[in-house]
Short mmCIF file of C-alpha atoms in Angstrom, two decimals:
data_model
loop_
_atom_site.label_atom_id
_atom_site.label_comp_id
_atom_site.label_asym_id
_atom_site.label_seq_id
_atom_site.Cartn_x
_atom_site.Cartn_y
_atom_site.Cartn_z
CA MET N 1 -33.37 8.11 37.40
CA ALA N 2 -34.44 7.98 41.03
CA VAL N 3 -32.06 9.35 43.59
CA THR N 4 -32.62 6.34 45.82
CA ASP N 5 -31.23 4.08 43.12
CA ARG N 6 -28.04 6.05 43.03
CA ASP N 7 -27.68 6.02 46.79
CA SER N 8 -28.04 2.30 47.17
CA ALA N 9 -25.84 1.78 44.17
CA ALA N 10 -23.13 3.92 45.73
CA GLN N 11 -23.17 1.74 48.82
CA ALA N 12 -22.95 -1.44 46.81
CA GLY N 13 -20.10 -0.05 44.79
CA SER N 14 -18.09 1.14 47.71
CA PRO N 15 -14.65 0.66 48.44
CA ASP N 16 -13.70 -2.79 49.53
CA GLU N 17 -14.72 -4.42 46.28
CA SER N 18 -11.26 -4.49 44.81
CA PHE N 19 -11.38 -8.28 45.12
CA GLU N 20 -13.87 -8.68 42.36
CA HIS N 21 -13.70 -12.41 42.25
CA GLU N 22 -14.70 -13.24 45.78
CA LEU N 23 -17.49 -15.75 45.83
CA PRO N 24 -20.88 -14.07 45.65
CA THR N 25 -22.18 -16.48 48.29
CA GLN N 26 -20.04 -14.60 50.81
CA GLN N 27 -21.80 -11.38 49.91
CA PRO N 28 -25.51 -11.94 50.50
CA GLN N 29 -26.25 -8.23 50.07
CA LEU N 30 -25.31 -8.28 46.38
CA GLU N 31 -28.14 -7.34 44.10
CA PRO N 32 -29.66 -9.76 41.60
CA GLN N 33 -28.97 -9.73 37.88
CA SER N 34 -32.59 -8.79 37.24
CA ARG N 35 -32.05 -5.46 38.94
CA ILE N 36 -28.84 -4.75 37.03
CA SER N 37 -30.50 -5.74 33.77
CA ALA N 38 -33.43 -3.42 34.48
CA GLU N 39 -31.01 -0.58 35.18
CA ILE N 40 -29.15 -1.26 31.94
CA GLU N 41 -32.45 -1.15 30.09
CA ARG N 42 -33.36 2.18 31.66
CA GLN N 43 -29.94 3.63 30.87
CA HIS N 44 -30.27 2.61 27.25
CA ALA N 45 -33.79 3.97 26.96
CA SER N 46 -32.76 7.38 28.26
CA ALA N 47 -29.48 7.63 26.35
CA ALA N 48 -29.15 9.96 23.41
CA HIS N 49 -28.49 8.13 20.18
CA GLY N 50 -25.17 8.30 18.43
CA GLY N 51 -22.82 7.82 21.36
CA HIS N 52 -19.49 6.46 20.18
CA GLN N 53 -17.99 5.82 23.59
CA PRO N 54 -18.99 4.14 26.84
CA HIS N 55 -20.89 6.32 29.28
CA LEU N 56 -18.36 7.16 31.98
CA ASP N 57 -21.32 7.49 34.36
CA PHE N 58 -22.94 4.08 34.08
CA PRO N 59 -24.31 3.04 37.50
CA PRO N 60 -25.07 -0.60 36.58
CA TYR N 61 -21.25 -0.93 36.57
CA ARG N 62 -21.03 -0.25 40.29
CA SER N 63 -17.32 0.56 40.30
CA SER N 64 -17.96 3.50 37.96
CA ILE N 65 -20.18 5.34 40.43
CA LEU N 66 -17.41 7.03 42.39
CA ARG N 67 -14.86 6.98 39.58
CA HIS N 68 -16.44 8.96 36.75
CA PRO N 69 -15.89 12.68 36.29
CA THR N 70 -19.08 14.63 36.84
CA LYS N 71 -18.04 17.63 34.74
CA GLU N 72 -17.94 17.80 30.99
CA LEU N 73 -14.53 17.06 29.60
CA ARG N 74 -12.91 20.35 28.57
CA HIS N 75 -12.08 20.90 24.95
CA ALA N 76 -8.39 21.54 24.54
CA ASP N 77 -6.31 22.06 21.46
CA PRO N 78 -3.57 19.49 21.56
CA GLU N 79 -0.12 20.98 21.75
CA GLY N 80 3.46 19.95 22.21
CA VAL N 81 3.87 16.45 23.59
CA GLU N 82 0.21 15.63 23.09
CA LEU N 83 0.80 15.63 19.34
CA VAL N 84 3.64 13.12 19.45
CA ALA N 85 3.21 9.51 20.53
CA PRO N 86 6.00 7.65 22.26
CA VAL N 87 8.02 5.58 19.83
CA PHE N 88 8.34 1.83 20.15
CA GLY N 89 10.39 -0.49 18.04
CA HIS N 90 12.16 -3.76 17.76
CA SER N 91 14.37 -2.93 20.72
CA ASP N 92 11.19 -2.90 22.84
CA VAL N 93 9.43 -6.04 21.71
CA ASP N 94 10.66 -9.53 20.87
CA PRO N 95 8.55 -11.06 18.08
CA LEU N 96 8.05 -14.13 20.28
CA GLU N 97 6.01 -12.01 22.70
CA ALA N 98 3.14 -12.14 20.19
CA ASP N 99 2.76 -15.87 20.85
CA LEU N 100 1.11 -16.39 24.25
CA THR N 101 1.22 -20.17 23.84
CA ILE N 102 5.00 -20.56 24.08
CA GLN N 103 5.88 -18.43 27.10
CA ARG N 104 6.01 -21.06 29.81
CA GLY N 105 7.69 -24.11 28.37
CA GLY N 106 4.58 -26.09 27.48
CA ASP N 107 1.26 -25.94 25.71
CA PRO N 108 -1.45 -24.03 27.55
CA ILE N 109 -4.84 -25.68 27.93
CA GLY N 110 -7.71 -24.50 25.75
CA GLU N 111 -8.71 -23.46 22.27
CA ARG N 112 -5.61 -22.19 20.48
CA MET N 113 -6.45 -19.25 18.26
CA VAL N 114 -4.97 -16.54 16.13
CA VAL N 115 -6.26 -12.99 16.63
CA THR N 116 -5.27 -10.51 13.97
CA GLY N 117 -6.44 -7.28 12.40
CA ARG N 118 -5.44 -3.80 11.37
CA VAL N 119 -5.01 -0.68 13.45
CA LEU N 120 -6.18 2.41 11.57
CA ASP N 121 -6.49 6.04 12.48
CA GLY N 122 -9.69 8.01 12.07
CA ASP N 123 -8.78 8.88 8.48
CA GLY N 124 -8.28 5.23 7.55
CA ARG N 125 -4.50 5.41 7.55
CA PRO N 126 -2.61 2.43 8.97
CA VAL N 127 -0.96 2.91 12.35
CA ARG N 128 2.51 1.63 11.55
CA HIS N 129 5.12 0.10 13.86
CA GLN N 130 3.23 1.00 17.01
CA LEU N 131 2.87 -0.99 20.21
CA VAL N 132 -0.10 -3.30 20.85
CA GLU N 133 -0.38 -4.86 24.31
CA ILE N 134 -2.90 -7.50 25.37
CA TRP N 135 -3.86 -9.33 28.56
CA GLN N 136 -6.51 -11.91 29.24
CA ALA N 137 -7.79 -14.72 31.43
CA ASN N 138 -6.87 -18.34 30.68
CA ALA N 139 -9.27 -20.90 29.22
CA GLY N 140 -10.79 -21.44 32.67
CA GLY N 141 -11.50 -17.74 33.14
CA ARG N 142 -8.67 -17.02 35.55
CA TYR N 143 -5.95 -14.37 35.44
CA ILE N 144 -2.50 -14.86 36.86
CA HIS N 145 -3.01 -11.99 39.28
CA LYS N 146 -2.85 -12.10 43.04
CA ARG N 147 -6.24 -10.48 43.32
CA ASP N 148 -7.96 -13.03 41.10
CA GLN N 149 -9.48 -15.51 43.52
CA HIS N 150 -11.89 -17.17 41.10
CA PRO N 151 -11.47 -20.87 41.96
CA ALA N 152 -10.66 -21.95 38.42
CA PRO N 153 -7.32 -23.61 37.69
CA ILE N 154 -4.21 -21.54 37.03
CA ASP N 155 -2.64 -22.78 33.82
CA PRO N 156 1.09 -23.18 34.52
CA HIS N 157 1.82 -22.70 30.82
CA PHE N 158 -0.09 -19.47 30.29
CA THR N 159 0.65 -15.95 31.45
CA GLY N 160 -2.11 -14.25 29.47
CA VAL N 161 0.15 -11.33 28.51
CA GLY N 162 1.44 -10.46 25.04
CA ARG N 163 2.86 -7.61 22.96
CA CYS N 164 3.61 -6.91 19.35
CA LEU N 165 4.28 -4.07 16.95
CA THR N 166 2.00 -3.33 14.04
CA ASP N 167 3.65 -3.86 10.66
CA ALA N 168 4.04 -1.36 7.84
CA ASP N 169 0.38 -1.87 6.88
CA GLY N 170 -0.93 -1.53 10.45
CA ASN N 171 -1.45 -5.26 11.01
CA TYR N 172 -1.09 -6.90 14.41
CA ARG N 173 -1.20 -10.64 15.08
CA PHE N 174 -1.28 -12.75 18.24
CA THR N 175 -1.40 -16.49 18.85
CA THR N 176 -3.15 -17.21 22.12
CA ILE N 177 -5.80 -19.29 23.91
CA LYS N 178 -9.46 -18.35 23.89
CA PRO N 179 -10.23 -16.87 27.33
CA GLY N 180 -13.09 -18.18 29.45
CA PRO N 181 -15.83 -16.06 31.02
CA TYR N 182 -15.39 -15.38 34.71
CA PRO N 183 -17.44 -14.28 37.71
CA TRP N 184 -17.01 -10.93 39.42
CA ARG N 185 -18.62 -9.12 42.29
CA ASN N 186 -20.52 -6.33 40.57
CA HIS N 187 -23.75 -8.07 41.57
CA LEU N 188 -25.01 -11.54 42.40
CA ASN N 189 -24.07 -14.11 39.75
CA ALA N 190 -22.27 -11.53 37.61
CA TRP N 191 -20.15 -13.04 34.81
CA ARG N 192 -18.00 -11.18 32.31
CA PRO N 193 -18.26 -12.21 28.67
CA ALA N 194 -14.99 -13.72 27.41
CA HIS N 195 -12.69 -10.88 26.35
CA ILE N 196 -9.14 -9.81 25.63
CA HIS N 197 -7.90 -6.44 26.89
CA PHE N 198 -6.11 -4.32 24.26
CA SER N 199 -3.86 -1.27 24.71
CA LEU N 200 -3.02 0.81 21.62
CA PHE N 201 -1.01 3.85 20.62
CA GLY N 202 -1.45 5.98 17.51
CA ALA N 203 0.75 8.58 15.89
CA GLU N 204 -0.23 11.16 18.53
CA PHE N 205 -0.53 10.74 22.28
CA THR N 206 -4.16 11.91 22.05
CA GLN N 207 -5.01 8.72 20.13
CA ARG N 208 -4.36 6.39 23.04
CA LEU N 209 -6.95 3.61 23.34
CA ILE N 210 -7.58 1.00 26.03
CA THR N 211 -10.40 -1.36 25.18
CA GLN N 212 -11.63 -4.96 25.19
CA MET N 213 -12.25 -7.39 22.34
CA TYR N 214 -15.18 -9.77 22.66
CA PHE N 215 -16.24 -12.93 20.80
CA PRO N 216 -19.27 -13.27 18.53
CA GLY N 217 -22.49 -14.66 19.94
CA ASP N 218 -21.53 -14.49 23.60
CA PRO N 219 -24.64 -15.25 25.71
CA LEU N 220 -23.38 -12.91 28.45
CA PHE N 221 -23.45 -9.72 26.36
CA ALA N 222 -26.90 -8.59 27.44
CA LEU N 223 -26.07 -9.12 31.10
CA ASP N 224 -22.73 -7.32 31.26
CA PRO N 225 -22.75 -3.71 32.47
CA ILE N 226 -19.26 -2.99 31.12
CA TYR N 227 -20.04 -4.03 27.55
CA GLN N 228 -23.49 -2.41 27.87
CA SER N 229 -21.99 0.90 29.04
CA ILE N 230 -21.92 1.63 25.31
CA THR N 231 -25.57 2.28 24.64
CA GLU N 232 -25.58 1.94 20.84
CA GLN N 233 -25.70 -1.62 19.50
CA SER N 234 -23.81 -0.64 16.33
CA VAL N 235 -21.02 0.81 18.47
CA ARG N 236 -20.91 -2.23 20.77
CA ASP N 237 -20.60 -4.37 17.66
CA ARG N 238 -17.25 -2.72 16.95
CA LEU N 239 -15.83 -4.50 20.00
CA VAL N 240 -16.75 -7.98 18.70
CA ALA N 241 -14.25 -9.95 16.63
CA THR N 242 -15.29 -11.94 13.56
CA TYR N 243 -14.61 -15.64 13.22
CA ASP N 244 -12.58 -16.06 10.02
CA HIS N 245 -12.26 -19.56 8.63
CA ASP N 246 -9.49 -18.48 6.27
CA LEU N 247 -7.44 -17.62 9.34
CA THR N 248 -8.25 -20.91 10.98
CA THR N 249 -5.45 -23.40 10.35
CA HIS N 250 -5.76 -27.14 9.81
CA GLU N 251 -5.36 -29.13 13.02
CA TRP N 252 -3.86 -26.14 14.80
CA ALA N 253 -5.86 -23.01 15.67
CA THR N 254 -9.10 -21.13 15.09
CA GLY N 255 -8.90 -17.62 13.68
CA TYR N 256 -10.52 -14.32 14.68
CA ARG N 257 -10.19 -10.99 12.96
CA TRP N 258 -10.65 -7.66 14.71
CA ASP N 259 -9.83 -4.26 13.24
CA ILE N 260 -9.30 -1.29 15.54
CA VAL N 261 -9.87 2.36 14.64
CA LEU N 262 -8.28 5.08 16.73
CA THR N 263 -9.38 8.70 16.57
CA GLY N 264 -8.05 10.93 13.83
CA THR N 265 -4.80 12.78 14.01
CA HIS N 266 -4.49 16.55 13.93
CA ALA N 267 -1.70 16.46 11.41
CA THR N 268 -3.43 17.42 8.17
CA PRO N 269 -4.14 21.12 7.85
CA LEU N 270 -7.26 20.57 5.74
CA GLU N 271 -8.83 18.49 8.47
CA ARG N 272 -8.23 21.06 11.13
CA GLU N 273 -11.05 23.19 9.84
CA ASP N 274 -13.51 20.53 10.90
CA ASP N 275 -12.00 20.57 14.32
CA SER N 276 -12.21 24.23 15.08
CA ASN N 277 -15.67 24.15 16.56
CA GLU N 278 -16.87 21.98 19.35
CA MET C 1 -15.72 7.86 1.45
CA SER C 2 -16.72 8.21 5.05
CA ASP C 3 -14.08 7.92 7.73
CA PRO C 4 -13.90 4.62 9.58
CA GLN C 5 -15.80 4.56 12.84
CA PRO C 6 -13.69 4.71 15.99
CA THR C 7 -13.42 1.70 18.27
CA PRO C 8 -14.89 2.59 21.67
CA GLY C 9 -12.83 2.37 24.84
CA GLN C 10 -13.46 0.06 27.78
CA THR C 11 -12.19 0.01 31.35
CA VAL C 12 -8.67 -1.25 31.98
CA GLY C 13 -10.23 -3.53 34.62
CA PRO C 14 -8.55 -4.83 37.77
CA PHE C 15 -6.02 -7.27 36.31
CA PHE C 16 -3.68 -5.12 34.20
CA HIS C 17 -0.67 -5.34 36.50
CA ASP C 18 1.05 -8.19 34.68
CA ALA C 19 0.60 -6.51 31.31
CA LEU C 20 1.11 -2.75 31.53
CA PRO C 21 3.48 -1.97 34.43
CA TYR C 22 7.06 -3.18 34.02
CA ALA C 23 10.42 -2.79 35.71
CA GLY C 24 11.59 0.79 35.56
CA ASP C 25 8.42 2.01 33.87
CA SER C 26 8.15 5.11 36.07
CA HIS C 27 11.81 6.10 35.71
CA LEU C 28 12.04 8.40 32.72
CA VAL C 29 15.56 9.12 33.86
CA PRO C 30 17.75 6.92 36.05
CA PRO C 31 17.11 7.56 39.75
CA GLY C 32 19.90 9.57 41.28
CA SER C 33 21.01 11.25 38.08
CA SER C 34 21.44 14.99 38.22
CA GLY C 35 18.57 17.35 37.54
CA THR C 36 15.86 14.83 38.36
CA VAL C 37 12.53 15.67 39.89
CA ARG C 38 9.92 13.40 41.43
CA LEU C 39 6.42 13.92 40.08
CA HIS C 40 4.00 12.13 42.36
CA GLY C 41 0.54 12.21 43.81
CA THR C 42 -2.54 10.28 44.83
CA VAL C 43 -5.54 9.29 42.73
CA TYR C 44 -8.82 9.82 44.62
CA ASP C 45 -12.37 8.68 43.98
CA GLY C 46 -15.56 10.64 44.63
CA ALA C 47 -15.61 9.64 48.29
CA GLY C 48 -12.10 11.00 48.76
CA LYS C 49 -10.68 7.49 49.01
CA PRO C 50 -7.42 6.60 47.27
CA VAL C 51 -7.72 4.45 44.16
CA PRO C 52 -5.31 1.52 44.49
CA ASP C 53 -5.91 0.13 41.01
CA ALA C 54 -5.22 3.07 38.70
CA LEU C 55 -2.40 3.60 36.22
CA LEU C 56 -1.01 6.86 34.88
CA GLU C 57 1.01 7.42 31.74
CA LEU C 58 3.24 10.43 31.32
CA ARG C 59 4.31 12.11 28.08
CA GLN C 60 6.61 15.11 28.27
CA ALA C 61 9.26 17.27 26.66
CA ASP C 62 12.81 17.32 27.95
CA ALA C 63 14.31 20.10 30.06
CA VAL C 64 14.82 22.41 27.09
CA GLY C 65 11.40 21.84 25.57
CA ALA C 66 12.39 19.31 22.91
CA ILE C 67 9.98 16.44 22.34
CA PRO C 68 11.79 13.11 22.26
CA VAL C 69 11.07 10.97 19.23
CA VAL C 70 13.30 8.12 20.29
CA GLU C 71 12.65 4.47 19.70
CA GLY C 72 12.73 2.25 22.74
CA SER C 73 10.11 3.81 24.99
CA LEU C 74 9.68 0.55 26.92
CA ARG C 75 13.42 0.33 27.53
CA ARG C 76 15.24 1.95 30.41
CA ASP C 77 18.78 2.23 29.14
CA GLY C 78 19.56 5.88 29.80
CA ARG C 79 17.87 7.37 26.76
CA PHE C 80 15.22 9.96 27.57
CA THR C 81 12.10 9.03 25.60
CA GLY C 82 9.72 11.31 27.49
CA TRP C 83 7.28 8.57 28.33
CA GLY C 84 6.54 6.44 31.37
CA ARG C 85 3.97 4.54 33.36
CA SER C 86 3.17 4.35 37.04
CA ALA C 87 0.52 2.15 38.62
CA THR C 88 -0.87 3.36 41.94
CA ASP C 89 0.06 1.45 45.08
CA ALA C 90 -2.24 0.26 47.86
CA GLY C 91 -2.49 3.87 49.05
CA GLY C 92 -3.46 5.20 45.63
CA HIS C 93 -0.05 6.80 45.18
CA TYR C 94 1.96 7.03 41.97
CA ALA C 95 5.42 8.50 41.36
CA PHE C 96 7.65 9.27 38.37
CA THR C 97 11.34 10.05 38.37
CA THR C 98 11.91 12.50 35.56
CA VAL C 99 13.06 15.98 34.60
CA GLU C 100 11.02 19.15 34.60
CA PRO C 101 9.84 19.78 31.07
CA GLY C 102 10.70 22.94 29.23
CA GLY C 103 8.01 24.74 27.29
CA VAL C 104 7.60 23.57 23.71
CA ASP C 105 7.88 26.50 21.27
CA GLY C 106 7.58 28.95 24.14
CA ALA C 107 4.29 27.52 25.47
CA ALA C 108 3.71 26.90 29.17
CA PRO C 109 5.42 23.66 30.09
CA PHE C 110 3.30 20.73 31.22
CA PHE C 111 3.31 16.98 31.63
CA SER C 112 0.61 15.26 29.56
CA VAL C 113 -1.08 12.72 31.81
CA MET C 114 -3.37 9.83 30.88
CA VAL C 115 -5.38 8.10 33.62
CA LEU C 116 -6.74 4.55 33.65
CA ALA C 117 -8.55 2.78 36.49
CA ARG C 118 -10.84 -0.07 37.27
CA GLY C 119 -14.31 1.47 37.33
CA LEU C 120 -13.30 4.16 34.86
CA LEU C 121 -14.92 3.18 31.57
CA ASP C 122 -12.56 5.04 29.25
CA ARG C 123 -9.13 6.62 29.58
CA LEU C 124 -8.91 10.23 30.68
CA TYR C 125 -6.44 12.94 29.73
CA THR C 126 -5.27 15.81 31.86
CA ARG C 127 -2.24 18.10 32.15
CA ALA C 128 0.09 18.70 35.06
CA TYR C 129 1.46 22.21 34.59
CA LEU C 130 4.46 23.43 36.50
CA PRO C 131 3.66 25.64 39.53
CA GLY C 132 2.67 29.17 38.58
CA ALA C 133 2.10 28.29 34.95
CA SER C 134 -0.33 30.34 32.95
CA ASP C 135 -1.49 30.12 29.36
CA ALA C 136 -4.55 30.72 27.23
CA PHE C 137 -6.07 27.37 28.16
CA LEU C 138 -5.63 27.83 31.90
CA ASP C 139 -6.93 31.39 31.63
CA ARG C 140 -10.25 30.10 30.31
CA LEU C 141 -10.79 28.09 33.50
CA THR C 142 -11.94 29.29 36.88
CA ALA C 143 -9.22 29.66 39.48
CA ASP C 144 -10.39 26.49 41.23
CA GLU C 145 -10.35 24.54 37.99
CA ALA C 146 -6.93 25.80 36.97
CA HIS C 147 -5.67 24.87 40.43
CA THR C 148 -6.42 21.20 39.66
CA LEU C 149 -4.02 21.34 36.70
CA ARG C 150 -1.02 22.81 38.50
CA ALA C 151 1.50 20.64 40.28
CA ILE C 152 2.47 21.82 43.75
CA ARG C 153 6.10 22.27 44.80
CA GLU C 154 6.72 20.29 47.97
CA ASP C 155 9.30 21.22 50.58
CA ASP C 156 11.59 18.46 49.35
CA GLY C 157 11.58 19.94 45.85
CA SER C 158 9.29 17.30 44.37
CA LEU C 159 6.17 18.10 42.38
CA ARG C 160 2.86 16.81 43.72
CA PHE C 161 -0.05 16.35 41.34
CA ASP C 162 -3.12 14.69 42.81
CA VAL C 163 -5.86 13.37 40.56
CA HIS C 164 -9.47 13.56 41.72
CA LEU C 165 -11.70 11.47 39.48
CA GLN C 166 -14.74 13.05 41.09
CA GLY C 167 -15.76 15.27 43.98
CA GLU C 168 -15.20 18.76 45.25
CA HIS C 169 -11.68 18.99 43.83
CA GLU C 170 -12.48 17.09 40.64
CA THR C 171 -9.60 17.34 38.22
CA VAL C 172 -10.25 19.04 34.90
CA PHE C 173 -10.07 16.34 32.23
CA LEU C 174 -9.56 17.05 28.56
CA ARG C 175 -11.19 16.19 25.29
CA PHE C 176 -9.30 16.95 22.11
CA PRO C 177 -10.75 17.80 18.71
CA ARG C 178 -11.65 14.61 16.82
CA HIS C 179 -12.39 12.79 20.04
CA VAL C 180 -15.96 11.56 19.84
CA GLN C 181 -18.49 10.86 22.55
#
């Protein structure tokens, strides 16, 4: 892409934008969505097929410009502590922490929902008794965070933070409120699709995953440079939960199912042969 | 049967502070206990500016090179679980209170470090080796690259390990077999 694009992008992405929710009207220099969308289109057109991860260098997400490594990641054989995940258990997590609707002494506002699924490793084995952490905006699209200045109401009954352990079959389950979309300052009139942040551990420290779960049919998908930093549609689809009417409960909550697959472990000798070359 | 397809990563975003950091998260051992060391540093972006909204996780062996497999890694009750978290402060600085790891099975000792930040679209791995460390992996790097993976002993005895996401001193970040791109 043109060097001039990168230069202007670097300026727009520079440093004082940690307050991502400031009103765009206070920032007349912000670029229009049409420009960001055109950049996303160009990035996708030039991307090699088959990418399974977001592009760390994805200029339409302005904050990535100065925060992506420019060198290839170095192949390393995992050793020692990298092969052993930290261990979490019932002394770490109270089962009530999986219910985000009961943390503040009253019912939060919004669409109550159950989000559940399985955590598997790259060989399809369940990730058992491991920590799952989530955080999200409230139904109005606002986080309880001092930097979130989006003028949507703070819900006094919702913290947006939850934890659980996977069970013996790798299942996790949260009860929460469907988050709203919210504006941010990446460009003019930028809105994030509704999402829940997920943090996951596997059996090895090299399997660590931080990601975001989205909701089916969100009209903001095409416009969002973070979601679109994954250039393959089939790979983006893995971040979208499925509405599941069997999970939905009568007069209580809607249900969404989302399975998560970590990378493989290095534990099985047979599989190591596949790993020996780059 | 084909293996299941991995779920891609996404940025940790700016609003993780109520979810991931917690009281005592950066104290792998109680402050003030004997044999402790402070591992600390600054996370920098490509313009050399500190990154105030990053988070590091640490995984390490104990002082004799044993890897803790101890339940309760979120707890801070005196057990050494070899794991911790530190969010960067307004100056981009993080700090852990811990012990210097011994080498596992005779290998060069290192802290395994995972880096998250707003603007960083997927987590990154690196290693903070003890000063002077050398091993087959470090030997394959140029001197400048290997330098980015060695902690520096400060005058006060602490270990400083700065992380440069980009730029002239860009830290060497790792990809392990079975990681996909």
